[in-house]
Amino acid sequence: MIKFLKFIPAQLTIFLIVGIIIGNHFSISPNQLVPVFGGLILIFTAVYFYSNNQFQTPFLFTVLVFFLSFFIGLGIITFKNQLNNKKHYSKELQFSTNTPVLALISIERLLKSTTYYNKYEAEVYAFNGKKSIGEILVNIEKDSTKSQFRVDDNLAVKIVFNSIAEPLNPYGFNYKKYLQQQQIHHQIYGNNSQFLLLPKTNQTLKGIAAIIRDKITKALIWYGFKNDELAVVNALLLGQRQYITSELQQSYAGAGAIHILAVSGLHIGIILMILTAVFKPLHYFKHGKLTTTLAIIIILWMYAILAGLSASVVRAVAMFTAIAIAMFVNRPSSVYKTLVISMFFLLLFNPYYLFEVGFQLSYMAVFSIVWIQPKLYHLWKPKFWFLDKTWQLLTVSMAAQIGVLPLSLYYFHQFPGLFFVSNLVIIPFLGVVLTLGIVIMVLSVLQIMPQFLAGGYIFVIQQMNKFVGWIAHQEFFIIQQISMSFLLMVALYAFLFFGLKWIEKKVFYRFVLVLISIILIQTVFVFEKYMAQSMNEFIVFNESKASTVGKRTGDKIIFHVSADSLKAISNFKIAYLVGSGLNEILPSEKIKNLYAFKNETILMVDSLGIYSFNSVNPTIVVLQQSPKINLERLLKNLHPKIIIADGSNYKSYLEDWEQTCLKNKTPFHNTLKKGAFVLNK
């Protein structure tokens, strides 16, 4: 590992990543970078000529190269950010999130539909008659009489561009941030009648791939594939996960086998092995090895295009392209080097990959397998071939899980305890499943597939789904609602790294580093415990058609809820408990009329509309359950600092109350727009 860190591309990649992170966080404009790059070039030139046309100071040269890598990272994230481009639709003077605008859009990707909407990712290529760029999210009401739009369809629409909302409750999933990392900053809602389909002007590779996928899907349906079996085949072989139901996806996640449904390094690695075996006879001819390598690389990238060029597919194919080239030049160089080189060029191509969870998990898993698996494998040397192969697969799965565990807990807050069982059963047969699946796709499109072969493959997929479902239903082994902060994740990775280094070579200074990492973990625990115990909050949550307020004292919280949700454990409550790291929740109670929090008196006005109390002078008023009151009279009688209205109120009431508060110059907080109201002063 230390030798790997001395590898120059690894060092350059580290500085590139630091530059990307800083550039993304501070949102630097291109104009600010130009003088920086100019200054860096001048320094390089001055040092070069000062050293008599050669770099005689290796240290200075190294520092300058690292600075260059850092600023390249800073530059690519800056110039890749579409908001910095003058042609972005949001830069137009006519752009507004309140009034309809005329836009021409092109469908780029079909997303998973919701209950009421078909969802697409699209590019805005014209805005109010001017050429533009920019990605948006398109939501079109479902209509059984209309078919879905396809990739490369050009549409004209006059519609309002909506901003993407922040999470409405503390620690909720930040969908806005997630879309921003994909360069999507707005979304539109409409029905089919608002979208005019235009003649196609050109066809992209993605569009051609989508047509081929549609033909394959129709052929599979004709041979009897349907529902979950068809969805799994689409995900497993074509990289299209939008057809997977939420229940099936949850089953694979609970079984620790969700990676099987995403075309990634595992799938591409198996395909590379298959192609290598198929083309092996060509090695006996002149230039056969070169021909084989070129053919494998071309087929891999054709498959990547067919699978929709998703981030997971692109990084996997890029990684195994590097491995294929290394195999051609007879240099079985370190896998570490191959990985880091593929990472470097992938980030140069698209720096936003760095912020994708899949990218982080993928590289961490592969690094862990290469580094940790041999150590686990050598703990036991089975004498029998079957036991040896089983132990090998088990150690691969364990190594990957150990490597991604802190990252998985940080993002997903759960751990599938039976992951090794599902992987041990499925992965050995995955090569056969993939190979047979590719054959079946080809035969089905050619309409020459025997029905018994289709039936047999459907049966295999059904049994795989049933097995995964059975594993996922062993809820005792699925540890959920695990709180993991960023600091704790970093501390755990430090302990994992130094611990493994000490196991490699038991020297004193490595043992000291292990102890320091343990102290670091304890320090983070103590610090977070102290912060939790010193935190007091009063929260008016946003909940549709119901009311919930939370009163937190240190590491304990009690939820006060409306009668109809007294026993319900809503997702936003779980998200708050996990995100805040609370370890104790008191039994829920009904909402009271009055609350005292520090120097504030909080009055809850429900559907009864009672707010007159002789001995009470509330400073905050919370409106819930659509009370029929004269708000202007309430403001004159009580003179509150702020009016809060939660999600249980009628929208028409909210609009009237907002105008009344604006007229009387009283702050108004609508949780449906602004999210939960948090009082923690």
XYZ file of C-alpha atoms in Angstrom:
681
model
C 0.000 0.000 0.000
C 2.838 2.424 0.858
C 4.509 1.625 -2.476
C 1.186 2.321 -4.154
C 0.968 5.747 -2.475
C 4.413 6.520 -3.944
C 2.974 5.833 -7.408
C 2.939 9.229 -9.171
C -0.557 8.864 -10.765
C -1.933 8.001 -7.300
C -0.499 11.204 -5.873
C -1.790 13.232 -8.828
C -5.246 11.664 -8.397
C -5.312 12.635 -4.716
C -4.550 16.281 -5.529
C -7.033 16.178 -8.409
C -9.745 14.953 -6.007
C -8.907 17.681 -3.473
C -9.209 20.300 -6.231
C -12.574 18.888 -7.363
C -13.955 18.907 -3.805
C -12.852 22.486 -3.128
C -14.096 23.679 -6.529
C -17.485 22.060 -5.950
C -17.827 23.467 -2.432
C -16.894 27.070 -3.188
C -18.434 27.338 -6.695
C -15.575 29.336 -8.214
C -16.296 31.181 -11.463
C -14.161 30.634 -14.611
C -13.038 34.279 -14.565
C -11.420 33.735 -11.181
C -9.479 30.716 -12.429
C -7.926 32.326 -15.506
C -5.398 34.485 -13.579
C -4.587 31.531 -11.306
C -3.702 29.289 -14.237
C -1.817 32.159 -15.865
C 0.223 32.672 -12.715
C 0.957 28.957 -12.439
C 2.226 28.837 -16.037
C 4.454 31.878 -15.373
C 5.926 30.162 -12.296
C 6.626 26.991 -14.302
C 8.286 29.034 -17.042
C 10.371 31.085 -14.600
C 11.597 28.024 -12.695
C 12.392 26.222 -15.956
C 14.568 29.050 -17.336
C 16.068 29.797 -13.915
C 17.232 26.176 -13.779
C 19.054 26.556 -17.147
C 16.279 24.957 -19.188
C 15.986 21.929 -16.913
C 14.461 21.240 -13.542
C 17.420 20.777 -11.227
C 15.262 20.967 -8.097
C 13.150 17.771 -8.032
C 11.297 18.865 -4.901
C 10.236 22.172 -6.456
C 9.196 20.426 -9.654
C 7.133 17.886 -7.656
C 5.387 20.654 -5.726
C 4.547 22.504 -8.948
C 3.166 19.331 -10.567
C 0.969 18.662 -7.534
C -0.275 22.257 -7.609
C -1.028 21.820 -11.306
C -3.023 18.642 -10.611
C -4.911 20.442 -7.841
C -5.823 23.360 -10.120
C -6.788 20.986 -12.937
C -9.314 19.459 -10.528
C -10.452 22.951 -9.584
C -10.715 23.871 -13.252
C -12.584 20.849 -14.582
C -15.297 21.042 -11.912
C -15.638 24.768 -12.596
C -15.881 24.490 -16.378
C -17.999 21.332 -16.194
C -20.557 23.180 -14.060
C -23.224 24.184 -16.567
C -24.333 27.087 -14.365
C -21.046 28.795 -15.283
C -21.942 28.651 -18.974
C -23.588 31.769 -20.423
C -25.793 29.572 -22.610
C -27.449 27.880 -19.645
C -31.205 28.497 -19.773
C -31.202 30.015 -16.268
C -28.968 32.851 -17.532
C -31.643 34.150 -19.883
C -33.254 37.424 -18.814
C -36.714 35.975 -19.418
C -36.095 33.029 -17.097
C -38.404 32.896 -14.114
C -39.700 30.216 -11.754
C -43.082 31.987 -11.616
C -44.123 32.505 -15.241
C -44.394 30.033 -18.147
C -41.549 30.020 -20.669
C -41.210 28.475 -24.119
C -38.603 25.717 -24.248
C -37.494 23.019 -26.661
C -36.306 19.914 -24.872
C -34.842 16.571 -25.890
C -35.480 13.418 -23.847
C -32.169 11.891 -22.754
C -33.179 9.226 -20.267
C -36.268 7.462 -18.957
C -36.478 7.404 -15.163
C -38.525 5.319 -12.771
C -42.168 6.387 -12.829
C -44.109 7.393 -9.744
C -47.752 6.665 -8.987
C -49.012 9.643 -10.983
C -46.139 10.738 -13.237
C -43.832 9.389 -15.930
C -40.402 10.867 -15.284
C -37.649 11.787 -17.718
C -34.299 13.503 -17.785
C -34.099 16.009 -20.637
C -31.849 18.668 -22.128
C -33.100 22.190 -22.794
C -31.584 22.953 -26.210
C -33.605 26.113 -26.911
C -35.127 28.647 -24.553
C -37.459 31.410 -25.760
C -36.075 31.110 -29.276
C -32.378 31.060 -28.301
C -29.972 28.129 -28.247
C -29.288 26.966 -24.739
C -27.972 24.125 -22.617
C -29.030 22.632 -19.305
C -30.566 19.497 -17.839
C -34.048 19.368 -16.301
C -36.347 16.809 -14.725
C -39.601 16.268 -16.631
C -42.755 14.987 -14.890
C -45.683 14.145 -17.181
C -49.030 12.939 -15.847
C -49.727 9.314 -16.678
C -52.262 8.794 -19.440
C -53.331 5.279 -20.438
C -54.246 6.515 -23.933
C -50.754 7.886 -24.594
C -47.484 5.986 -24.856
C -44.376 7.173 -23.074
C -41.915 9.435 -24.839
C -38.644 7.892 -25.972
C -34.996 8.853 -25.846
C -34.160 11.510 -28.500
C -37.773 12.717 -28.735
C -37.823 16.490 -29.226
C -40.628 18.333 -27.446
C -41.896 21.896 -27.408
C -43.516 23.119 -24.206
C -44.622 26.384 -22.638
C -44.498 25.811 -18.935
C -43.226 27.021 -15.555
C -39.771 25.850 -14.501
C -39.988 24.862 -10.833
C -37.134 24.969 -8.368
C -36.402 21.635 -6.715
C -37.434 21.722 -3.077
C -35.128 21.247 -0.131
C -36.042 18.448 2.314
C -39.069 19.583 4.325
C -37.984 17.890 7.553
C -34.624 17.732 9.350
C -32.241 15.030 8.083
C -34.543 14.093 5.226
C -33.092 12.918 1.916
C -31.802 15.981 0.066
C -33.185 15.327 -3.418
C -32.172 18.813 -4.521
C -28.510 18.217 -3.694
C -28.648 14.785 -5.331
C -29.953 16.277 -8.605
C -27.501 19.185 -8.494
C -24.619 16.712 -8.632
C -26.175 15.538 -11.907
C -26.406 19.134 -13.198
C -30.213 19.209 -12.802
C -31.487 22.383 -11.130
C -35.162 22.624 -12.137
C -38.109 20.426 -12.984
C -41.356 20.821 -14.904
C -44.808 19.306 -14.370
C -47.477 18.907 -17.016
C -49.820 16.606 -18.907
C -49.382 15.110 -22.378
C -51.438 17.841 -24.054
C -48.882 20.471 -23.013
C -46.022 18.719 -24.810
C -45.821 18.975 -28.604
C -43.780 16.197 -30.225
C -41.448 17.641 -32.883
C -39.836 15.865 -35.848
C -36.523 14.208 -34.980
C -33.547 16.163 -36.282
C -30.823 13.708 -35.297
C -30.340 10.454 -33.455
C -27.759 9.933 -30.740
C -26.009 6.766 -29.621
C -28.231 6.756 -26.534
C -31.307 6.927 -28.750
C -30.139 4.046 -30.953
C -29.331 2.008 -27.828
C -32.821 2.740 -26.437
C -34.415 1.463 -29.672
C -32.381 -1.758 -29.460
C -33.348 -2.199 -25.788
C -37.024 -1.725 -26.695
C -36.761 -4.416 -29.382
C -35.087 -6.790 -26.922
C -37.749 -6.105 -24.279
C -40.603 -6.684 -26.725
C -38.991 -9.931 -27.895
C -38.605 -11.135 -24.307
C -42.257 -10.284 -23.574
C -43.285 -12.301 -26.629
C -41.426 -15.308 -25.160
C -43.227 -15.020 -21.815
C -41.053 -12.707 -19.710
C -43.134 -10.410 -17.507
C -43.295 -8.512 -14.213
C -40.341 -9.062 -11.861
C -38.553 -11.509 -14.182
C -38.574 -9.001 -17.037
C -37.517 -6.192 -14.694
C -34.571 -8.218 -13.362
C -33.403 -9.129 -16.880
C -33.584 -5.454 -17.885
C -31.519 -4.477 -14.843
C -29.111 -7.410 -14.899
C -28.296 -7.353 -18.618
C -29.354 -3.956 -19.975
C -28.671 -1.696 -16.992
C -32.261 -0.394 -16.863
C -33.379 -0.396 -13.213
C -36.418 1.854 -13.639
C -38.697 -1.178 -14.059
C -37.720 -2.737 -10.722
C -40.542 -2.437 -8.186
C -39.821 -0.823 -4.830
C -40.574 -4.122 -3.050
C -38.124 -6.119 -5.168
C -35.444 -3.459 -4.855
C -35.904 -3.429 -1.077
C -35.555 -7.230 -1.032
C -32.223 -7.131 -2.873
C -31.013 -4.292 -0.620
C -32.036 -6.175 2.528
C -30.237 -9.291 1.288
C -27.054 -7.320 0.559
C -27.312 -8.176 -3.143
C -28.434 -4.843 -4.625
C -25.164 -4.596 -6.590
C -26.319 -7.529 -8.716
C -29.093 -5.374 -10.211
C -26.665 -2.679 -11.391
C -24.404 -3.355 -14.370
C -21.050 -2.648 -12.746
C -17.550 -4.035 -12.273
C -18.815 -7.487 -11.313
C -20.793 -7.875 -14.541
C -18.158 -6.326 -16.811
C -15.437 -8.469 -15.212
C -17.439 -11.633 -15.951
C -18.091 -10.468 -19.523
C -14.349 -9.764 -19.956
C -13.536 -13.314 -18.809
C -16.094 -14.745 -21.243
C -14.760 -12.669 -24.156
C -11.163 -13.580 -23.313
C -12.066 -17.270 -23.446
C -14.037 -16.892 -26.705
C -11.242 -15.018 -28.522
C -8.385 -17.132 -27.115
C -7.961 -19.162 -30.363
C -7.095 -15.945 -32.260
C -3.865 -15.684 -30.247
C -2.339 -18.384 -32.497
C -2.551 -16.107 -35.562
C -0.330 -13.178 -36.478
C -1.452 -10.021 -34.648
C -4.138 -12.201 -33.059
C -3.541 -10.833 -29.573
C -3.850 -7.233 -30.782
C -7.007 -8.108 -32.715
C -8.430 -9.828 -29.643
C -7.714 -6.844 -27.386
C -9.254 -4.358 -29.838
C -12.312 -6.586 -30.321
C -12.808 -6.981 -26.561
C -12.508 -3.236 -25.947
C -14.940 -2.426 -28.781
C -17.471 -5.010 -27.532
C -17.206 -3.739 -23.957
C -17.902 -0.157 -25.024
C -20.722 -1.265 -27.334
C -22.238 -3.019 -24.335
C -21.760 0.156 -22.255
C -23.681 2.128 -24.890
C -26.427 -0.523 -24.976
C -26.683 -0.323 -21.164
C -27.318 3.428 -21.388
C -23.840 4.754 -20.500
C -24.774 5.077 -16.843
C -22.042 6.133 -14.445
C -21.589 2.617 -13.047
C -21.251 1.113 -16.533
C -18.829 3.780 -17.779
C -16.486 3.457 -14.801
C -16.580 -0.359 -14.943
C -15.843 -0.494 -18.679
C -13.103 2.134 -18.300
C -11.538 0.078 -15.507
C -11.592 -3.182 -17.450
C -10.422 -1.470 -20.629
C -7.265 -0.557 -18.716
C -6.975 -4.178 -17.500
C -7.425 -5.491 -21.069
C -4.649 -3.209 -22.312
C -2.387 -4.330 -19.452
C -3.058 -7.957 -20.417
C -2.140 -7.181 -24.049
C 1.255 -5.639 -23.206
C 1.979 -8.571 -20.856
C 2.226 -6.324 -17.835
C 0.132 -7.725 -15.020
C 0.788 -4.455 -13.233
C -0.652 -3.758 -9.849
C -4.431 -3.643 -9.846
C -4.037 -0.594 -7.622
C -2.298 1.213 -10.481
C -4.934 0.189 -12.991
C -7.701 1.361 -10.682
C -6.131 4.706 -9.908
C -5.374 5.421 -13.574
C -8.976 4.623 -14.548
C -10.192 6.828 -11.689
C -7.953 9.705 -12.797
C -9.237 9.704 -16.377
C -12.857 9.159 -15.347
C -12.699 12.225 -13.089
C -11.085 14.221 -15.874
C -13.997 13.203 -18.093
C -16.675 13.932 -15.484
C -15.607 15.269 -12.057
C -19.180 14.907 -10.771
C -18.670 11.125 -10.660
C -16.726 11.732 -7.448
C -19.910 12.698 -5.585
C -21.926 9.669 -6.703
C -22.426 7.063 -3.997
C -22.050 4.268 -6.544
C -18.655 5.594 -7.662
C -17.389 5.753 -4.085
C -18.718 2.308 -3.145
C -17.456 0.712 -6.352
C -13.848 1.840 -6.019
C -13.792 1.234 -2.275
C -15.093 -2.317 -2.796
C -12.503 -3.153 -5.464
C -9.629 -1.639 -3.453
C -10.791 -3.646 -0.434
C -11.024 -6.907 -2.371
C -7.506 -6.482 -3.753
C -6.001 -5.499 -0.394
C -8.051 -7.310 2.279
C -9.150 -10.526 0.540
C -5.669 -12.138 0.403
C -5.250 -11.540 4.148
C -8.587 -13.197 4.903
C -7.978 -16.034 2.451
C -4.641 -16.998 4.070
C -6.288 -17.392 7.478
C -7.422 -20.877 6.422
C -6.165 -23.229 3.725
C -8.919 -25.732 2.826
C -7.651 -29.018 1.400
C -10.652 -29.787 -0.778
C -11.298 -27.902 -4.040
C -14.951 -27.163 -3.317
C -14.205 -25.811 0.170
C -11.338 -23.751 -1.233
C -13.532 -22.110 -3.880
C -16.313 -21.514 -1.344
C -13.843 -19.947 1.091
C -12.415 -17.822 -1.716
C -15.844 -16.451 -2.639
C -16.711 -15.885 0.995
C -13.504 -13.908 1.641
C -14.110 -11.797 -1.476
C -17.590 -10.906 -0.215
C -16.326 -10.255 3.316
C -13.454 -8.066 2.075
C -15.809 -5.960 -0.031
C -18.254 -5.549 2.857
C -15.496 -4.614 5.314
C -14.225 -1.952 2.928
C -17.578 -0.360 2.185
C -19.134 -0.816 5.643
C -18.451 2.685 7.079
C -19.486 4.281 3.781
C -22.653 2.154 3.572
C -23.642 2.976 7.144
C -23.054 6.684 6.488
C -25.334 6.730 3.426
C -27.886 3.962 4.058
C -27.882 3.460 7.863
C -28.406 -0.299 7.641
C -26.324 -3.480 7.495
C -27.548 -6.740 5.870
C -26.227 -9.417 8.224
C -26.782 -12.272 5.754
C -24.984 -10.602 2.832
C -22.445 -13.449 2.667
C -25.220 -16.045 2.246
C -26.872 -14.281 -0.714
C -23.539 -13.541 -2.390
C -22.225 -17.056 -1.767
C -25.259 -18.562 -3.500
C -25.801 -16.065 -6.343
C -22.304 -14.945 -7.444
C -20.974 -18.431 -8.394
C -23.868 -18.797 -10.845
C -23.883 -15.178 -12.028
C -21.479 -15.925 -14.883
C -23.806 -18.636 -16.182
C -26.846 -16.374 -15.699
C -25.182 -13.516 -17.624
C -23.884 -15.747 -20.418
C -27.206 -17.512 -20.852
C -29.027 -14.156 -20.641
C -26.957 -12.685 -23.480
C -27.637 -15.783 -25.617
C -31.354 -15.568 -24.842
C -31.483 -11.863 -25.782
C -29.859 -12.562 -29.157
C -32.045 -15.598 -29.902
C -35.224 -13.796 -28.839
C -34.538 -10.840 -31.142
C -33.849 -13.280 -34.001
C -37.025 -15.162 -32.967
C -35.279 -18.535 -33.021
C -35.216 -19.257 -29.294
C -36.664 -22.593 -28.121
C -39.506 -22.003 -25.682
C -38.052 -24.459 -23.162
C -34.902 -22.300 -22.964
C -36.986 -19.173 -22.223
C -39.042 -21.059 -19.646
C -35.922 -22.412 -17.963
C -34.338 -18.956 -17.740
C -37.549 -17.462 -16.343
C -37.577 -20.222 -13.712
C -33.951 -19.419 -12.732
C -34.742 -15.702 -12.325
C -37.868 -16.522 -10.299
C -35.899 -18.764 -7.945
C -33.217 -16.089 -7.538
C -35.885 -13.520 -6.646
C -37.519 -15.930 -4.192
C -34.199 -16.712 -2.539
C -33.335 -13.015 -2.197
C -36.816 -12.331 -0.825
C -36.406 -15.095 1.756
C -33.037 -13.696 2.879
C -34.475 -10.171 3.089
C -37.371 -11.380 5.253
C -34.976 -12.607 7.946
C -35.378 -9.199 9.574
C -33.513 -10.260 12.705
C -30.285 -10.167 10.659
C -30.930 -6.748 9.099
C -29.601 -4.054 11.402
C -31.367 -0.774 10.611
C -31.460 2.847 11.757
C -27.713 3.000 12.421
C -26.527 6.551 13.014
C -23.200 7.356 11.367
C -21.687 10.838 11.104
C -19.034 11.883 8.592
C -16.434 12.309 11.351
C -17.116 8.836 12.725
C -16.881 7.355 9.239
C -13.448 8.934 8.726
C -12.297 7.709 12.158
C -13.455 4.150 11.368
C -11.582 4.154 8.058
C -8.467 5.367 9.882
C -8.784 2.465 12.334
C -9.400 -0.007 9.486
C -6.378 1.211 7.511
C -3.900 1.313 10.405
C -5.267 -1.932 11.842
C -4.663 -3.801 8.589
C -1.206 -2.235 8.219
C -0.336 -3.462 11.730
C -1.592 -6.964 10.868
C 0.650 -6.915 7.770
C 3.720 -6.076 9.825
C 3.562 -5.903 13.611
C 5.919 -3.004 14.321
C 5.631 -0.575 17.201
C 4.865 2.637 15.316
C 1.962 0.958 13.478
C 0.573 -0.241 16.791
C 0.783 3.352 18.066
C -1.180 4.502 15.013
C -3.853 1.871 15.752
C -4.131 3.167 19.326
C -4.366 6.753 18.064
C -7.174 5.770 15.676
C -9.043 4.067 18.564
C -8.642 7.238 20.630
C -9.918 9.225 17.646
C -13.065 7.038 17.471
C -13.637 7.483 21.211
C -13.101 11.230 20.904
C -15.701 11.451 18.124
C -18.156 9.416 20.243
C -17.610 11.652 23.282
C -17.848 14.849 21.226
C -21.067 13.766 19.478
C -22.534 12.579 22.784
C -21.770 15.955 24.353
C -23.277 17.824 21.392
C -26.414 15.654 21.532
C -26.895 16.161 25.285
C -26.440 19.926 24.999
C -29.017 20.285 22.213
C -32.576 21.431 22.980
C -35.081 21.865 20.163
C -38.755 22.504 19.561
C -39.743 21.377 16.059
C -42.952 21.805 14.086
C -42.587 19.041 11.490
C -44.109 19.101 8.042
C -46.582 16.246 7.664
C -49.323 15.915 5.069
C -52.857 15.953 6.537
C -51.556 15.503 10.086
C -49.655 17.414 12.755
C -46.485 16.520 14.630
C -44.310 18.600 16.930
C -41.196 17.376 18.671
C -39.719 18.560 21.937
C -36.125 17.479 22.347
C -34.195 17.705 25.607
C -30.629 16.504 25.204
C -30.551 13.002 23.722
C -34.263 12.380 24.389
C -37.217 13.471 22.292
C -40.967 13.169 22.644
C -43.268 13.537 19.646
C -46.627 15.228 20.168
C -48.985 14.198 17.391
C -52.571 14.577 16.244
C -54.933 11.799 17.326
C -55.017 10.038 13.942
C -51.237 9.496 13.897
C -50.677 8.695 17.568
C -49.305 5.195 16.892
C -47.686 5.835 13.525
C -43.896 5.889 13.150
C -43.475 8.094 10.096
C -40.378 8.060 7.891
C -39.499 11.640 8.805
C -39.412 10.680 12.506
C -37.036 7.803 11.768
C -34.875 10.107 9.624
C -34.700 12.625 12.470
C -33.752 9.977 15.042
C -31.044 8.485 12.812
C -29.712 11.829 11.603
C -29.509 13.376 15.061
C -28.089 10.216 16.630
C -30.704 10.067 19.397
C -30.731 6.856 21.388
C -33.993 7.308 23.260
C -37.488 8.182 22.119
C -40.232 8.706 24.675
C -43.805 7.480 24.004
C -45.810 9.797 21.742
C -48.491 12.014 23.242
C -51.359 14.103 21.920
C -50.598 17.677 20.974
C -51.152 20.145 23.809
C -52.591 23.638 23.562
C -49.572 25.365 25.072
C -45.825 24.750 25.187
C -43.055 26.606 26.956
C -39.632 26.477 25.375
C -36.945 28.633 26.964
C -38.255 32.207 26.695
C -40.992 31.379 24.195
C -44.657 30.542 24.799
C -46.066 28.513 21.920
C -49.821 28.384 21.315
C -51.276 25.570 19.190
C -54.514 26.575 17.417
C -56.327 23.551 15.996
C -59.626 23.028 14.157
C -61.593 24.302 17.182
C -60.065 27.744 16.630
C -59.626 28.554 20.351
C -56.862 31.073 21.017
C -58.163 33.470 23.687
C -56.585 32.876 27.099
C -56.628 35.659 29.716
C -53.422 34.606 31.481
C -51.398 33.652 28.399
C -49.456 35.895 26.061
C -48.041 33.583 23.368
C -45.002 34.667 21.366
C -45.417 31.976 18.696
C -48.694 30.721 17.220
C -48.943 27.411 15.349
C -51.981 26.882 13.105
C -53.001 23.288 12.410
C -55.999 21.266 11.181
C -57.391 24.285 9.227
C -58.952 26.373 12.037
C -61.725 28.736 10.894
C -60.412 31.927 12.471
C -60.047 35.573 11.634
C -56.254 35.709 11.515
C -56.151 39.503 11.396
C -58.091 39.668 14.668
C -55.754 37.070 16.210
C -52.720 39.134 15.230
C -54.181 42.285 16.784
C -55.126 40.513 20.002
C -52.010 38.387 20.579
C -49.209 40.237 18.699
C -47.126 37.072 18.120
C -43.567 37.193 16.798
C -44.347 34.664 14.071
C -47.206 32.563 12.684
C -46.450 28.948 11.749
C -48.783 26.798 9.647
C -48.077 23.092 9.217
C -48.999 20.630 6.457
C -52.377 19.692 7.937
C -54.012 22.928 6.729
C -55.932 23.518 3.507
C -53.790 25.165 0.832
C -56.424 27.858 0.248
C -56.221 28.766 3.948
C -52.432 28.935 3.761
C -52.545 31.400 0.874
C -55.013 33.676 2.692
C -53.027 33.541 5.938
C -49.808 34.398 4.130
C -51.375 37.496 2.585
C -52.826 38.535 5.966
C -49.429 38.208 7.666
C -47.759 40.116 4.837
C -50.302 42.897 5.255
C -49.701 43.053 9.020
C -45.906 42.691 8.685
C -45.846 39.497 10.727
C -43.460 36.696 9.682
C -45.286 33.672 8.288
C -43.753 30.189 8.097
C -45.533 27.667 5.875
C -43.958 24.219 6.392
C -45.196 23.067 2.982
C -42.925 25.694 1.394
C -40.181 26.339 3.924
C -40.017 22.982 5.655
C -40.124 22.210 9.363
C -39.838 25.084 11.815
C -36.941 24.465 14.217
C -36.516 26.513 17.388
C -33.220 25.816 19.122
C -31.954 29.101 20.469
